[in-house]
Coordinates of N, CA and C in Angstrom, one line a residue:
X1 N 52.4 0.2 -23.9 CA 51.3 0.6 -23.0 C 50.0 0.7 -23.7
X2 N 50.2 1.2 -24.9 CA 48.6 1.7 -25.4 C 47.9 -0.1 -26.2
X3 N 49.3 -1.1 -26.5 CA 49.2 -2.3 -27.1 C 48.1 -2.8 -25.6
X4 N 48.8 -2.9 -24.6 CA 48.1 -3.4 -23.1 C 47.0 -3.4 -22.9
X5 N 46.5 -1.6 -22.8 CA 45.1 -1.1 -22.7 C 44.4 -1.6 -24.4
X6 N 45.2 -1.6 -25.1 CA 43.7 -2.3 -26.4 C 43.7 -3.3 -26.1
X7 N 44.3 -4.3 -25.9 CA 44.3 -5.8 -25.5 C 43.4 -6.0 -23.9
X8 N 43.3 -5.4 -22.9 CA 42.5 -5.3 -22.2 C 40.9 -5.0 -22.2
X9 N 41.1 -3.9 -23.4 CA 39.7 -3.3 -23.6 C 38.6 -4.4 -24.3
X10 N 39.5 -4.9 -25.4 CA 39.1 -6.4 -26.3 C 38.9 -7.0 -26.0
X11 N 39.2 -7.5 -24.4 CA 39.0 -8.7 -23.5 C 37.9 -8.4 -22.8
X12 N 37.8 -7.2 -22.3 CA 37.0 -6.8 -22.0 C 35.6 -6.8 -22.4
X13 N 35.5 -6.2 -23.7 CA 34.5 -6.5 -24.8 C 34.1 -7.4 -25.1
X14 N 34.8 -9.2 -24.9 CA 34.6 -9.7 -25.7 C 34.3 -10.7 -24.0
X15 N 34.5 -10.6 -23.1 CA 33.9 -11.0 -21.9 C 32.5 -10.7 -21.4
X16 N 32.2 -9.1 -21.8 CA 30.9 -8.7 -21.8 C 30.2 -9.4 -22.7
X17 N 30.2 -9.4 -23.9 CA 29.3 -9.8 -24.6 C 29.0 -11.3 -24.5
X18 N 30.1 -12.0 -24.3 CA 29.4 -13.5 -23.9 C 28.8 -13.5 -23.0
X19 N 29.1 -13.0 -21.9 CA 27.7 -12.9 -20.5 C 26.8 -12.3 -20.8
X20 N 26.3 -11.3 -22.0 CA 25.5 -11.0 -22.4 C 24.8 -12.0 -22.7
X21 N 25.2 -12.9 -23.7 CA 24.2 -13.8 -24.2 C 23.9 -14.8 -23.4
X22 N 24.7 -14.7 -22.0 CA 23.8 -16.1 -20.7 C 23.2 -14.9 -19.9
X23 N 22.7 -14.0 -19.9 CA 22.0 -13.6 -19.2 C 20.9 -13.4 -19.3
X24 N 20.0 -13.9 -18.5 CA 18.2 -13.5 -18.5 C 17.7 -13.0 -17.8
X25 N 16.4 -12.0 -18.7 CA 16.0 -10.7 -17.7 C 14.6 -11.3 -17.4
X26 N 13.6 -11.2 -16.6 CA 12.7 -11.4 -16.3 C 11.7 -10.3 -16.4
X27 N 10.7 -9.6 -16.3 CA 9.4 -8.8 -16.2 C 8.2 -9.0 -15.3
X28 N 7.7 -8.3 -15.1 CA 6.0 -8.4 -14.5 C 5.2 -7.5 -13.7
X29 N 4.7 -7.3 -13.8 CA 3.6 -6.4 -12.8 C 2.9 -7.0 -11.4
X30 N 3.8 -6.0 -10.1 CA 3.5 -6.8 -9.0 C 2.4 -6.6 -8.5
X31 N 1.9 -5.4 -8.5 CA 0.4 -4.8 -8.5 C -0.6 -5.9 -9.7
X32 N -0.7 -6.2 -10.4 CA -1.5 -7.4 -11.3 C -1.3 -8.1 -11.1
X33 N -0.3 -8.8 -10.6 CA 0.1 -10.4 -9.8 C -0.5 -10.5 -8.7
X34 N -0.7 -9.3 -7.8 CA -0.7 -9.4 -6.4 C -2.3 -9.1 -6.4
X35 N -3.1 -8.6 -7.2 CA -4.7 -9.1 -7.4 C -4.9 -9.7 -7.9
X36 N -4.4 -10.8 -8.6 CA -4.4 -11.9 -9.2 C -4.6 -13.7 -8.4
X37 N -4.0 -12.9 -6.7 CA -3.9 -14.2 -6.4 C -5.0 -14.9 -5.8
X38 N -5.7 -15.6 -5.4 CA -7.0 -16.2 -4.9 C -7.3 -15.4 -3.5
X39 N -6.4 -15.2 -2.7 CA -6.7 -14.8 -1.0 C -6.7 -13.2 -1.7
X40 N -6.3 -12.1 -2.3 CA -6.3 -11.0 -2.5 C -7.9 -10.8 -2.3
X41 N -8.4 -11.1 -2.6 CA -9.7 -10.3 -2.6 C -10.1 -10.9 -1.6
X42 N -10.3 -12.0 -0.9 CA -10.5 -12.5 0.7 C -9.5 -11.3 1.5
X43 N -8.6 -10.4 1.5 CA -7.9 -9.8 2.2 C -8.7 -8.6 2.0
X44 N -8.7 -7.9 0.6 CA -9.4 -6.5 0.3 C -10.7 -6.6 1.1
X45 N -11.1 -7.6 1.0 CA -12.9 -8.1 1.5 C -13.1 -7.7 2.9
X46 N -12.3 -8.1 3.7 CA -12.2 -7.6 5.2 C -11.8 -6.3 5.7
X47 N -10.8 -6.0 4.6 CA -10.1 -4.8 4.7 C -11.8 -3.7 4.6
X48 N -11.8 -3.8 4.0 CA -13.4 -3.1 3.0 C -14.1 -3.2 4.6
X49 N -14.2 -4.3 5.1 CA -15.5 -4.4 6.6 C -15.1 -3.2 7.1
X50 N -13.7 -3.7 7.4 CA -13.5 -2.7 8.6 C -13.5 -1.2 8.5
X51 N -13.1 -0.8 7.1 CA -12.9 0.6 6.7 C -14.7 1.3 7.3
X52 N -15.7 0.1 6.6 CA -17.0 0.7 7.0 C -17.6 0.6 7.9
X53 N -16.6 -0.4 8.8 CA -17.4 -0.4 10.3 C -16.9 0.9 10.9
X54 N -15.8 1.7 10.6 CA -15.4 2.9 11.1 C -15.8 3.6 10.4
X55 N -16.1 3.6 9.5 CA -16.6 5.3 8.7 C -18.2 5.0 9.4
X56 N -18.7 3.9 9.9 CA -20.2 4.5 10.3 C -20.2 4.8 11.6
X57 N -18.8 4.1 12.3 CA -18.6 5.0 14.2 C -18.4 6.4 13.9
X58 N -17.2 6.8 12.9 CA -17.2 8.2 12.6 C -18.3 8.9 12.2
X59 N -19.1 8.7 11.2 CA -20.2 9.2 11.2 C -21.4 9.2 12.4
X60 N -21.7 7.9 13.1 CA -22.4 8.1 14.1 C -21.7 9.4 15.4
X61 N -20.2 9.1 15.2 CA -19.8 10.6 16.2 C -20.1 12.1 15.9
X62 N -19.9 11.7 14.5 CA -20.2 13.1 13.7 C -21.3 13.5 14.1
X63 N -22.7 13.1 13.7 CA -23.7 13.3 14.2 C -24.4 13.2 15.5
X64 N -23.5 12.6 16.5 CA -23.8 13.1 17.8 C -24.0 14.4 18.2
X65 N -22.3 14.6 17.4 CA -21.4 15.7 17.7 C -22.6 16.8 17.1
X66 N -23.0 16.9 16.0 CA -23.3 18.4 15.0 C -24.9 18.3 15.9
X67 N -25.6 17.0 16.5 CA -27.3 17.4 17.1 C -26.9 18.2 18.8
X68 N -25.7 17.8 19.4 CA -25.0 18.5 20.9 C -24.7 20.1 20.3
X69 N -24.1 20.3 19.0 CA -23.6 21.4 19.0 C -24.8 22.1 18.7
X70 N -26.2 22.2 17.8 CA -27.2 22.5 16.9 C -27.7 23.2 18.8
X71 N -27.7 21.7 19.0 CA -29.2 22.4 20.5 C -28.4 23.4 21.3
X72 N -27.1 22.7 21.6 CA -26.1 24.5 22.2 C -26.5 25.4 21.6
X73 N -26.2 25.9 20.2 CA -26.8 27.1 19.5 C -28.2 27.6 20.1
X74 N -28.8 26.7 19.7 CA -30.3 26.8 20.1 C -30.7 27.0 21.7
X75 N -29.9 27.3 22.8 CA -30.1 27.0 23.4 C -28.9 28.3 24.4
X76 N -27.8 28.6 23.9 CA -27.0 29.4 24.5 C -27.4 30.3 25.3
X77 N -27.7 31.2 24.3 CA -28.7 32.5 24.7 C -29.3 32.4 26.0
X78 N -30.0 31.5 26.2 CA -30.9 31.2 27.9 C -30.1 30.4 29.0
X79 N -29.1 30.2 28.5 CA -28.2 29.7 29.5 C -27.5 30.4 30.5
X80 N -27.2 29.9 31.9 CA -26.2 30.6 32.5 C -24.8 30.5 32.4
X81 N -24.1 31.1 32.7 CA -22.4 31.7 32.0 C -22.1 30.0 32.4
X82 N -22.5 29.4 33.4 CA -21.4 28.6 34.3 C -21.8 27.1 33.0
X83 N -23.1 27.1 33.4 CA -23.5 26.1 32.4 C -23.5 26.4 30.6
X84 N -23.3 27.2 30.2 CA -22.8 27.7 28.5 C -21.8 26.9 28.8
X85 N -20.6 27.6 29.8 CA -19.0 26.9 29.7 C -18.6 25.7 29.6
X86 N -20.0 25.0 30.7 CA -19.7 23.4 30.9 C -20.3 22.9 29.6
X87 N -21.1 23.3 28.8 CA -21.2 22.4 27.6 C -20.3 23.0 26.4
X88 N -19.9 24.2 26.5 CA -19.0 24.3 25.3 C -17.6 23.6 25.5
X89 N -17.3 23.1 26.9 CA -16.5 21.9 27.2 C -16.5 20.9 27.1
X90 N -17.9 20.4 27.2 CA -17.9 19.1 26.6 C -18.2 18.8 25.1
X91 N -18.5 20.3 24.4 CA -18.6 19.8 22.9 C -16.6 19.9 22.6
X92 N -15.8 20.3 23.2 CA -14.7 20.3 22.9 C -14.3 19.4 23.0
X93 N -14.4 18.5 24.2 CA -14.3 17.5 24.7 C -14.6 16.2 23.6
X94 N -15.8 16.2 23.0 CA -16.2 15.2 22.4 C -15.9 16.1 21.1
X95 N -16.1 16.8 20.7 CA -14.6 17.1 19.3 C -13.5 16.0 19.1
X96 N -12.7 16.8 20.4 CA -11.0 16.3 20.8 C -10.7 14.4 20.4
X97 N -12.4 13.8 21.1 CA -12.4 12.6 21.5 C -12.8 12.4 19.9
X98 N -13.5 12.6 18.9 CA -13.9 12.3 17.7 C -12.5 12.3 16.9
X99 N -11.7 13.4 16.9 CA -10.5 13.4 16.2 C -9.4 12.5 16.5
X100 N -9.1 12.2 17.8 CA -8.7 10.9 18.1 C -8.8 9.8 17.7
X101 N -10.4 9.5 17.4 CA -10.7 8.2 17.3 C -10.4 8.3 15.5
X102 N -10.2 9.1 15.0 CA -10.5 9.5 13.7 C -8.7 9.0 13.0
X103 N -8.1 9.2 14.2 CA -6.4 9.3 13.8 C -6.3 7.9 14.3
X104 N -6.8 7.3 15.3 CA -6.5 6.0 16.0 C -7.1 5.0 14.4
X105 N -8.2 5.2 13.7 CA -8.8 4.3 13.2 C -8.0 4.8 12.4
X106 N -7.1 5.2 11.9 CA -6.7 5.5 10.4 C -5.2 4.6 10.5
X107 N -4.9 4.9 11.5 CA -3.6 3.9 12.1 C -3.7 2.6 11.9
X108 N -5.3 2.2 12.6 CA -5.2 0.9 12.8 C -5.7 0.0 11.2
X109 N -6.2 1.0 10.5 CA -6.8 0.4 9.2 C -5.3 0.5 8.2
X110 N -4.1 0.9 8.5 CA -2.8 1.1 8.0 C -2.3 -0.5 8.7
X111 N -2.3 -0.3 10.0 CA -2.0 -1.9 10.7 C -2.3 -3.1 10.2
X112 N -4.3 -3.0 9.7 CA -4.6 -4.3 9.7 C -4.2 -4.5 8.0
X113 N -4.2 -3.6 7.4 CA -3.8 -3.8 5.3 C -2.3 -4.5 5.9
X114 N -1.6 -4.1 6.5 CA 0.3 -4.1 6.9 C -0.2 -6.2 6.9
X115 N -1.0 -6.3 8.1 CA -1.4 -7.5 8.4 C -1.9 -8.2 7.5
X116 N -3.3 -7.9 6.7 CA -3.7 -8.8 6.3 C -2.9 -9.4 4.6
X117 N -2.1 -7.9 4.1 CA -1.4 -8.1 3.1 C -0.1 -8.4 3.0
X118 N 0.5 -9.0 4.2 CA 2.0 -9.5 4.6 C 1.8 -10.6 4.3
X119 N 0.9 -11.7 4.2 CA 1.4 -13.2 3.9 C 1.4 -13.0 1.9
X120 N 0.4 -12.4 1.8 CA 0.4 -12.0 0.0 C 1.6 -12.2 -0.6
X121 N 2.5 -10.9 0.4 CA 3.5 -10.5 -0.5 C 4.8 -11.5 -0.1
X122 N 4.6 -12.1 1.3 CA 5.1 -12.7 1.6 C 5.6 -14.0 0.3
X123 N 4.4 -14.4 -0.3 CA 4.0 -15.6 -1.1 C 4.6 -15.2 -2.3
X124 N 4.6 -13.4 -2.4 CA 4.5 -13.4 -3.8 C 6.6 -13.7 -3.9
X125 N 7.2 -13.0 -3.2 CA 8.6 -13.0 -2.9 C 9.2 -14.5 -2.8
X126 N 8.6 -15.4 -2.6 CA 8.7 -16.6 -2.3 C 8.6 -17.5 -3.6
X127 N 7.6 -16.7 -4.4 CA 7.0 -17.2 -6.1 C 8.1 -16.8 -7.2
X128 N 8.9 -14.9 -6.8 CA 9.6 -14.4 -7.5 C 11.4 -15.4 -7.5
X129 N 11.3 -15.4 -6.4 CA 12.8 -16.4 -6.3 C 12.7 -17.7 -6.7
X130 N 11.2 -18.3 -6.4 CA 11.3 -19.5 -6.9 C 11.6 -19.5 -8.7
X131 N 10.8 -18.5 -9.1 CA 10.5 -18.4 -10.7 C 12.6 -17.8 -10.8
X132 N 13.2 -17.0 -10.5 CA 14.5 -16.8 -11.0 C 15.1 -18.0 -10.7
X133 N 15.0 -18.7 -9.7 CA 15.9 -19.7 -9.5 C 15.6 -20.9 -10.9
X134 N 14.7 -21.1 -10.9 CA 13.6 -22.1 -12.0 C 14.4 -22.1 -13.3
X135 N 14.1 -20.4 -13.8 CA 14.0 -20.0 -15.1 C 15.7 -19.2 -15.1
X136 N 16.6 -19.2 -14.1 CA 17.8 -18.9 -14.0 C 18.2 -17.4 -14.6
X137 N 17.5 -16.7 -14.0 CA 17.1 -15.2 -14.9 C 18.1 -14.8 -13.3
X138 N 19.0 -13.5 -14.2 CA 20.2 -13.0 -13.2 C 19.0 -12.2 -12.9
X139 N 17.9 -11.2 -13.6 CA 16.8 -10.3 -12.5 C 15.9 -10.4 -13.0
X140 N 14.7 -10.1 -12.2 CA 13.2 -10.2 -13.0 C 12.8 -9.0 -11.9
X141 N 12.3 -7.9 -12.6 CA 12.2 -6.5 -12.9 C 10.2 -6.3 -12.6
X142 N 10.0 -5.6 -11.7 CA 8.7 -4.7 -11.6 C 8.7 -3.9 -12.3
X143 N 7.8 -4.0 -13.3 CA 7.3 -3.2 -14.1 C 6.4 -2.0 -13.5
X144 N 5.8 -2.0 -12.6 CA 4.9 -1.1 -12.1 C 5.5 0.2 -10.9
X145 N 6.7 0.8 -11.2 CA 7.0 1.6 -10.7 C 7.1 2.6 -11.7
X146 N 7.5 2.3 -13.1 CA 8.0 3.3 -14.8 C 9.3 3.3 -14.1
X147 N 10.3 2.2 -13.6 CA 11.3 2.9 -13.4 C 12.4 2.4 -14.9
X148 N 11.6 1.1 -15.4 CA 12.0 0.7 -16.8 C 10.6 1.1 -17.7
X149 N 10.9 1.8 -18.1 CA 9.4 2.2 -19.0 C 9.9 1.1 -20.5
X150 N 10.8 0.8 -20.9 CA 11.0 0.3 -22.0 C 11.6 -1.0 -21.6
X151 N 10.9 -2.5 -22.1 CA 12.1 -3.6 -21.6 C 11.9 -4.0 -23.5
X152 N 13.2 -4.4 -23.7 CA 13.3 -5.3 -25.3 C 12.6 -6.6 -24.8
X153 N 11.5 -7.0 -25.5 CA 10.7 -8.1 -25.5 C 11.7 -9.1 -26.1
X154 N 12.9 -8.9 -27.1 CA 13.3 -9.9 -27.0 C 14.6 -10.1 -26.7
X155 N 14.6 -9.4 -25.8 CA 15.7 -9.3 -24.6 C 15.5 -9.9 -23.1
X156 N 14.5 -9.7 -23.1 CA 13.5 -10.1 -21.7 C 12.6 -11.1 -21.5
X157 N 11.7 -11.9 -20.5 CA 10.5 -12.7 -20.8 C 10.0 -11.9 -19.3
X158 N 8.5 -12.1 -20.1 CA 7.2 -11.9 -19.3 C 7.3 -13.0 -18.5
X159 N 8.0 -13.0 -16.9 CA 7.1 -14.3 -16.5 C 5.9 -14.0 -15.1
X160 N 4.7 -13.3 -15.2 CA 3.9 -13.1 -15.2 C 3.2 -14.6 -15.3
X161 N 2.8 -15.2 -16.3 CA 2.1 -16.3 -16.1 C 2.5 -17.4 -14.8
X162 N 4.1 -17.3 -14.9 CA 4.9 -18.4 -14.4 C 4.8 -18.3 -12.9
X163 N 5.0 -16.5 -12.7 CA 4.5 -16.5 -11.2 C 3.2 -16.6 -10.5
X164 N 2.4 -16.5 -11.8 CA 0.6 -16.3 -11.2 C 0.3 -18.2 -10.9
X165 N 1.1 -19.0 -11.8 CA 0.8 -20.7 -11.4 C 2.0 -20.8 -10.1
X166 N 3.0 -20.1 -10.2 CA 3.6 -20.3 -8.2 C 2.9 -19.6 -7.2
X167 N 2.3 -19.0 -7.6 CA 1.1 -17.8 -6.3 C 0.0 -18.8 -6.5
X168 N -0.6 -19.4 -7.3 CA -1.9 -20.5 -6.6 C -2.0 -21.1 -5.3

């Protein structure tokens, strides 16, 4: 019995280690790949419009909103009960309607990045299989999570270059 299990273990050992030496590990940084590629900043570029076409609607609400509330202040005091009520309703009202738009535009600026950055990554997953299939690497590893903080350089290859010329 114990002849069996050594004789297993030794095969064992000596099975690993030869697939050790056909196996290749790959590397890269998907975040530096993925601004690397030519349309990345054609994507960030629009992304960027639209963030500031809404931060100036928001702001232009804002400041609707704070010159309606300013003159109410200014203005309460001489009012009657019925009309106080109806504008401290409608500054609620356009509050309510400001915060809305505030959660609607946050959604949709989550939507259009989802959008404009799906063919990217699309490309880039398309670049990573091409490069393992190519370079016949059993994995090629994201570096930008720290989830391998240590790769042996000469255990592994950077192919960074190799995927930045399949992402062109």
């Amino acid at each position: 019995m114990k002849r069996t299990i050594f004789t297993l273990t030794m095969l064992l050992v000596t099975v690993a280690s030869a697939m050790a030496q056909d196996i290749k590990l790959g590397y890269f940084s998907y975040k530096a790949l993925l601004q690397s590629m030519p349309d990345y900043s054609v994507a960030t570029a629009s992304l960027d419009k639209l963030r500031r076409q809404y931060a100036d609607e928001l702001s232009a609400a804002q400041k609707e909103f704070n010159e309606k509330y300013e003159l109410f202040l200014d203005q309460q005091a001489s009012l009657a009960e019925s009309i106080r009520q109806k504008r401290q309703a409608d500054l609620q009202t356009l509050l309510e309607r400001n915060e809305d738009f505030k959660s609607s535009a946050d959604r949709l600026l989550k939507d259009a990045e989802k959008q404009l950055m799906a063919p990217l990554h699309d490309k880039l997953k398309a670049a990573i299989a091409k490069a393992g299939e190519q370079g016949g690497y059993l994995i090629i590893v994201n570096t930008d999570s720290e989830a391998c903080p240590y790769i042996a350089p000469q255990m592994a290859v950077d192919v960074t270059e190799q995927l930045m010329e399949l992402t062109k």
